[in-house]
CSV table of C-alpha atoms in Angstrom, one decimal:
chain,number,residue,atom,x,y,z
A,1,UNK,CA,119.1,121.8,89.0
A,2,UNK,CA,118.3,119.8,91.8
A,3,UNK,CA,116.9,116.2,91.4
A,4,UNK,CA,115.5,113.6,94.1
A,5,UNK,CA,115.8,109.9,93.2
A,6,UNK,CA,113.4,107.0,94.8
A,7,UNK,CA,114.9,104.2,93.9
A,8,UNK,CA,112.2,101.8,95.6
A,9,UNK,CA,109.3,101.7,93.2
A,10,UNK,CA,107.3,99.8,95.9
A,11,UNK,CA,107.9,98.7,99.1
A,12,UNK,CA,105.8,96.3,101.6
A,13,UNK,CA,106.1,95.7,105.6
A,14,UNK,CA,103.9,93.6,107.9
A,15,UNK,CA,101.4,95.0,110.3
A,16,UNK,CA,103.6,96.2,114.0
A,17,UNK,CA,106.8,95.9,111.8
A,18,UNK,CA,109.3,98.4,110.5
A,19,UNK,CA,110.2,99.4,107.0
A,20,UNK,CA,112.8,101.8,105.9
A,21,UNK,CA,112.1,103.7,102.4
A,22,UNK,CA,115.0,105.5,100.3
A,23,UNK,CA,115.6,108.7,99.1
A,24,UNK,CA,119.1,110.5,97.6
A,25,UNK,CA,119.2,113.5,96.4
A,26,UNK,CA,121.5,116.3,93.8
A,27,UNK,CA,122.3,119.6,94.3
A,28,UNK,CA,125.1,121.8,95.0
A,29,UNK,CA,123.5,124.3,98.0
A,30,UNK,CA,124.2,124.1,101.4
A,31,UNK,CA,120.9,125.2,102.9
A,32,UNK,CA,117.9,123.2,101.7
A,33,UNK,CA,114.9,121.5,103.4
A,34,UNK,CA,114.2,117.9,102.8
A,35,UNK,CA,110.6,116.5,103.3
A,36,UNK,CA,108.3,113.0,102.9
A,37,UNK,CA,104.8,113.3,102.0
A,38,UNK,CA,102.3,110.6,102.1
A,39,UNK,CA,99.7,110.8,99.3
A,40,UNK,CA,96.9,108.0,100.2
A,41,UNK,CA,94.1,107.1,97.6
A,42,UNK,CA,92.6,110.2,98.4
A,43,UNK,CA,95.2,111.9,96.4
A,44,UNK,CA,96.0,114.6,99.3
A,45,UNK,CA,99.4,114.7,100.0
A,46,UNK,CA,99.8,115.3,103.5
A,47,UNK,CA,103.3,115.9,105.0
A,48,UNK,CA,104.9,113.2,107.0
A,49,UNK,CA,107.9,114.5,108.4
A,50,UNK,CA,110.4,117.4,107.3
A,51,UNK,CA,114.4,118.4,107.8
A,52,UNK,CA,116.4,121.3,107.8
A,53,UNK,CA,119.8,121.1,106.4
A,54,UNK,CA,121.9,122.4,109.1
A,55,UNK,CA,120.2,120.6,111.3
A,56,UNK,CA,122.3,117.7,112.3
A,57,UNK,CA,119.7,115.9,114.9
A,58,UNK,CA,117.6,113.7,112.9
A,59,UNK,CA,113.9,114.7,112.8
A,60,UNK,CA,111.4,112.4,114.6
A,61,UNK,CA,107.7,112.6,114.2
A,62,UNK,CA,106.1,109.8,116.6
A,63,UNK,CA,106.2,106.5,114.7
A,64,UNK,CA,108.3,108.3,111.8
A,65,UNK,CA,111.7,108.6,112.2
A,66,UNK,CA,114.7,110.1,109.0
A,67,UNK,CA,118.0,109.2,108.5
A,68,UNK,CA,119.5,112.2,107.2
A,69,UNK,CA,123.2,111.5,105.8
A,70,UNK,CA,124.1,114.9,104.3
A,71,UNK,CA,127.5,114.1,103.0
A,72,UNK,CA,125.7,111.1,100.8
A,73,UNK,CA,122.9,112.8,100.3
A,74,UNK,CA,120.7,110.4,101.7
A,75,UNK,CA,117.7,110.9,103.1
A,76,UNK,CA,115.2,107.7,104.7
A,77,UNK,CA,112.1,107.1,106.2
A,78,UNK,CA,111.7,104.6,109.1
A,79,UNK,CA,108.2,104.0,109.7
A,80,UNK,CA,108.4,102.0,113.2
A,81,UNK,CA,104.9,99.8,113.9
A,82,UNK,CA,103.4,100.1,110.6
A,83,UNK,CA,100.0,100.4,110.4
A,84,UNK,CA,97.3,99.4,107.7
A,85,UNK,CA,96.7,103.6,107.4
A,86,UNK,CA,100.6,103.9,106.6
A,87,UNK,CA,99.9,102.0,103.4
A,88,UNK,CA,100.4,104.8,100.6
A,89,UNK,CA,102.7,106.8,97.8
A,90,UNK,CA,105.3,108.3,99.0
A,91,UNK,CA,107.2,110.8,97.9
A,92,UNK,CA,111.1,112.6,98.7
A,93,UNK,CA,111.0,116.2,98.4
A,94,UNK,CA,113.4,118.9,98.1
A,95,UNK,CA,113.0,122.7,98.7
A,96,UNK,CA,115.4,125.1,98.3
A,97,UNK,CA,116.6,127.3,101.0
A,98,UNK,CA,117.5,130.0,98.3
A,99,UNK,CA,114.9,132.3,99.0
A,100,UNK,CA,114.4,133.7,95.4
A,101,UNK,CA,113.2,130.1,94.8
A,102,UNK,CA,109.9,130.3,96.8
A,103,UNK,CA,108.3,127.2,97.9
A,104,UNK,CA,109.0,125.2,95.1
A,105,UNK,CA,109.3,121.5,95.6
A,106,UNK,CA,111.3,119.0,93.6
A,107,UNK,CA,109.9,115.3,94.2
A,108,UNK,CA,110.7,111.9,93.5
A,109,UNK,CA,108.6,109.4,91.5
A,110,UNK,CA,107.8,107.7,95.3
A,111,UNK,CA,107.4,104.7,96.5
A,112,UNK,CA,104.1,102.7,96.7
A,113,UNK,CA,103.9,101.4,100.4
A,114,UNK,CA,101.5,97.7,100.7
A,115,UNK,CA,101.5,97.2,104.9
A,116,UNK,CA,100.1,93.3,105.2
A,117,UNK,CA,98.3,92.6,108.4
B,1,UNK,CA,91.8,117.8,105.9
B,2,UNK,CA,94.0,120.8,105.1
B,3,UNK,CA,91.6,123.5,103.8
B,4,UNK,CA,92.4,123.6,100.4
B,5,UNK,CA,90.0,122.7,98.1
B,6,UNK,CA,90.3,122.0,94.6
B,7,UNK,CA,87.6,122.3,91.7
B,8,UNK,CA,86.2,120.3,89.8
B,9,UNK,CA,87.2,116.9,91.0
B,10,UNK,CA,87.2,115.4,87.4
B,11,UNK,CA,87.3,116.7,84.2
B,12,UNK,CA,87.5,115.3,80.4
B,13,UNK,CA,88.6,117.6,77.5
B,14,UNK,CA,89.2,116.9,74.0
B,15,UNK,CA,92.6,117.7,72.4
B,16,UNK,CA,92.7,121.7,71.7
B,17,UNK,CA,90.6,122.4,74.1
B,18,UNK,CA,90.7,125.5,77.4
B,19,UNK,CA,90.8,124.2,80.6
B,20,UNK,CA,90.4,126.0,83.8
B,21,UNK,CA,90.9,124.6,87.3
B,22,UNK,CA,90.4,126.0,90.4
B,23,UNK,CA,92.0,126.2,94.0
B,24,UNK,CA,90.4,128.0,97.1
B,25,UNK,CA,93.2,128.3,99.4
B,26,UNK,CA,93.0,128.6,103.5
B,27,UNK,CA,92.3,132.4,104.6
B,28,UNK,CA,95.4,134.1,104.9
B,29,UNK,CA,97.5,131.8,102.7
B,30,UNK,CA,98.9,134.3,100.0
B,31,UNK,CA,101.3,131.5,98.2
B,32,UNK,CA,99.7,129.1,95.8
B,33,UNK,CA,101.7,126.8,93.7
B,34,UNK,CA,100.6,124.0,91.1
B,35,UNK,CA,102.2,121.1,90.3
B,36,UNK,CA,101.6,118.1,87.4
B,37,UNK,CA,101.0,114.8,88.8
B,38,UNK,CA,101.4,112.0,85.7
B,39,UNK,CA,100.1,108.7,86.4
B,40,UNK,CA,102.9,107.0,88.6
B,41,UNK,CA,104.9,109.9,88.9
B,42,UNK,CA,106.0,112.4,91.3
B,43,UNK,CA,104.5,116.0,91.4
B,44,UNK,CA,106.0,118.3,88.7
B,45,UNK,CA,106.2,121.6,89.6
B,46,UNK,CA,104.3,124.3,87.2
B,47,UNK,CA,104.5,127.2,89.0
B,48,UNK,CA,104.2,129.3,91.9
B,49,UNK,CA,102.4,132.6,92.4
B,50,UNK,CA,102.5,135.1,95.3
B,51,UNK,CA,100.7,138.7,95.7
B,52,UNK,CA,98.6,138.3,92.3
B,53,UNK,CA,102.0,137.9,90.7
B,54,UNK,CA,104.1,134.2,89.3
B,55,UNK,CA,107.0,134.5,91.1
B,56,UNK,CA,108.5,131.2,90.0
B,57,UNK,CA,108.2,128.6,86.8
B,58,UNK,CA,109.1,125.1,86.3
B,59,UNK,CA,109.5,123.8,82.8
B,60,UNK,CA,105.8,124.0,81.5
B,61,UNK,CA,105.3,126.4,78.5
B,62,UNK,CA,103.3,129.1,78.0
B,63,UNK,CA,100.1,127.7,77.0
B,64,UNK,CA,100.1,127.3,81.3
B,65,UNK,CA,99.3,130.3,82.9
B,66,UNK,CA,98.0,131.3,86.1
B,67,UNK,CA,95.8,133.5,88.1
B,68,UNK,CA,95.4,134.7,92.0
B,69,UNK,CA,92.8,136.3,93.5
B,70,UNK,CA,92.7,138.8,96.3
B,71,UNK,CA,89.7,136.5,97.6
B,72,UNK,CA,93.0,133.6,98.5
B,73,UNK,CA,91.7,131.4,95.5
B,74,UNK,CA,93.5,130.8,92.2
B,75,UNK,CA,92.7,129.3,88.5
B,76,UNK,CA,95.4,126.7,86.6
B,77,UNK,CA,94.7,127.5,82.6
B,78,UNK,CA,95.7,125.5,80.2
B,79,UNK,CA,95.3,126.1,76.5
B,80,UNK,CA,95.4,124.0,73.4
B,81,UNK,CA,95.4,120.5,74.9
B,82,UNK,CA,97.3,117.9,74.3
B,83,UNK,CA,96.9,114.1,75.2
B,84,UNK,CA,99.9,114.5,78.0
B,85,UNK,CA,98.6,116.8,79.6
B,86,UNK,CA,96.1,114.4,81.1
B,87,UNK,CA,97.6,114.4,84.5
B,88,UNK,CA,96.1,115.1,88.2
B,89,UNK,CA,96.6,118.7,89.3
B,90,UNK,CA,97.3,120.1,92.5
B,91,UNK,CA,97.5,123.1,94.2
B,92,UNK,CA,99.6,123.9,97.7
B,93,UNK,CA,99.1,127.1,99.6
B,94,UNK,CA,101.1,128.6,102.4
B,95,UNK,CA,100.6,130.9,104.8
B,96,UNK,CA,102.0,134.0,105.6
B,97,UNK,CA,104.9,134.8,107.7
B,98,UNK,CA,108.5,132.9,108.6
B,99,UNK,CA,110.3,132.0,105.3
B,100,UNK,CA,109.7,128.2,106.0
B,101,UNK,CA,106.4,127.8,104.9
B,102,UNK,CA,104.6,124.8,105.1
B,103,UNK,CA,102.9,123.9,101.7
B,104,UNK,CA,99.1,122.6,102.3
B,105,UNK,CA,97.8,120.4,98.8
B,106,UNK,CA,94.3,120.2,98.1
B,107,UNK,CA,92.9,116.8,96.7
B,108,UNK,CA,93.9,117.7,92.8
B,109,UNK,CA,91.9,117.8,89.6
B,110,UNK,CA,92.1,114.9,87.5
B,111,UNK,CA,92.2,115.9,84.0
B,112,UNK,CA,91.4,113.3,81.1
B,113,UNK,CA,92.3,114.5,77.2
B,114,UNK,CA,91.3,112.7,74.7
């Protein structure tokens, strides 16, 4: 079974600055997709930013930027000129690129984001 | 906003007690999963139903079962309550098509036992 560890229980950055936010990750497949979701007091989890595991080229989303280390099993968010809207849960996530395994996705317990102005 | 709506917002039961929630899912999104959300924690997957059929289970037993509707909205039941089952639920959709589908959550159901 796949597991995803967050091994920042909470986190905090100033206003403009950057902050980086861990995630590892277990499993033995080779094709997987690796995403972060934000989950703001509203409780909607909206996706920040997502990977594909043959993908070498680390995905980029405007201010949001990953760090994928496949061989460590690493996988970080960089959130460049944080914002007092960043501030929020977030969460690692695994999917399976197995296709008998749906859409499932295995998440982390996340990491509570405070962005100070 | 992502489409997916989630029913009711709140919700208090007392131990042994049926629950229903309910998810309305985009037009055209014919995979709904649900997933256990405990205070603090991350999202536990329940499972995962496409076509009218559960095509997928996480470790939740039997007491949690599932429905799909032609209509793209689906019901979370869950049976004999007990106190750790108070949780917030969510549901995710995706649409049809490519393999990588992109999951949309409604807002979640907080459920209260007591």
């Amino acid at each position: 079974a796949q597991t995803v560890t967050q091994s920042q229980p909470e986190m905090s950055v100033q206003e403009a600055e950057t902050v980086t936010l861990s995630c590892t990750y277990d499993t033995s497949e080779s094709d997987y997709y690796l995403f972060w979701y934000k989950q703001p007091p509203s409780r909607q989890m909206i996706l920040v930013i997502r990977q594909e595991a043959y993908k070498q080229q680390n995905a980029t989303e405007n201010r949001f930027s990953v760090n994928f280390q496949k061989a460590a099993k690493s996988f970080s968010l960089k959130i460049s000129d944080s914002q007092l809207g960043d501030a929020a849960m977030y969460f690692c996530a695994y999917r399976s690129g197995v296709e008998t395994s749906g859409s499932r996705l295995t998440f982390g317990e996340g990491t509570q984001l405070t962005v100070n102005p | 906003e992502t489409g997916v709506t989630q029913s009711p917002t709140h919700l208090i039961k007392t131990r042994g007690q049926q629950v229903t929630l309910r998810c309305s899912s985009q037009s055209g999104h014919n995979t709904v999963s649900w997933y256990q959300q405990a205070l603090g924690q991350g999202p536990q997957f329940i499972f995962q139903y496409y076509r009218e059929e559960e095509n997928g289970r996480g470790n939740f037993p039997p007491r949690f079962s599932g429905l799909q509707f032609p209509n793209y909205s689906s019901e979370l039941n869950v049976n004999a309550l007990e106190l750790d089952d108070s949780a917030l639920y969510l549901c995710a959709s995706s649409p049809v098509g490519t393999f990588y589908n992109e999951q949309f959550f409604g807002p979640g159901t907080r459920l209260t036992v007591l």
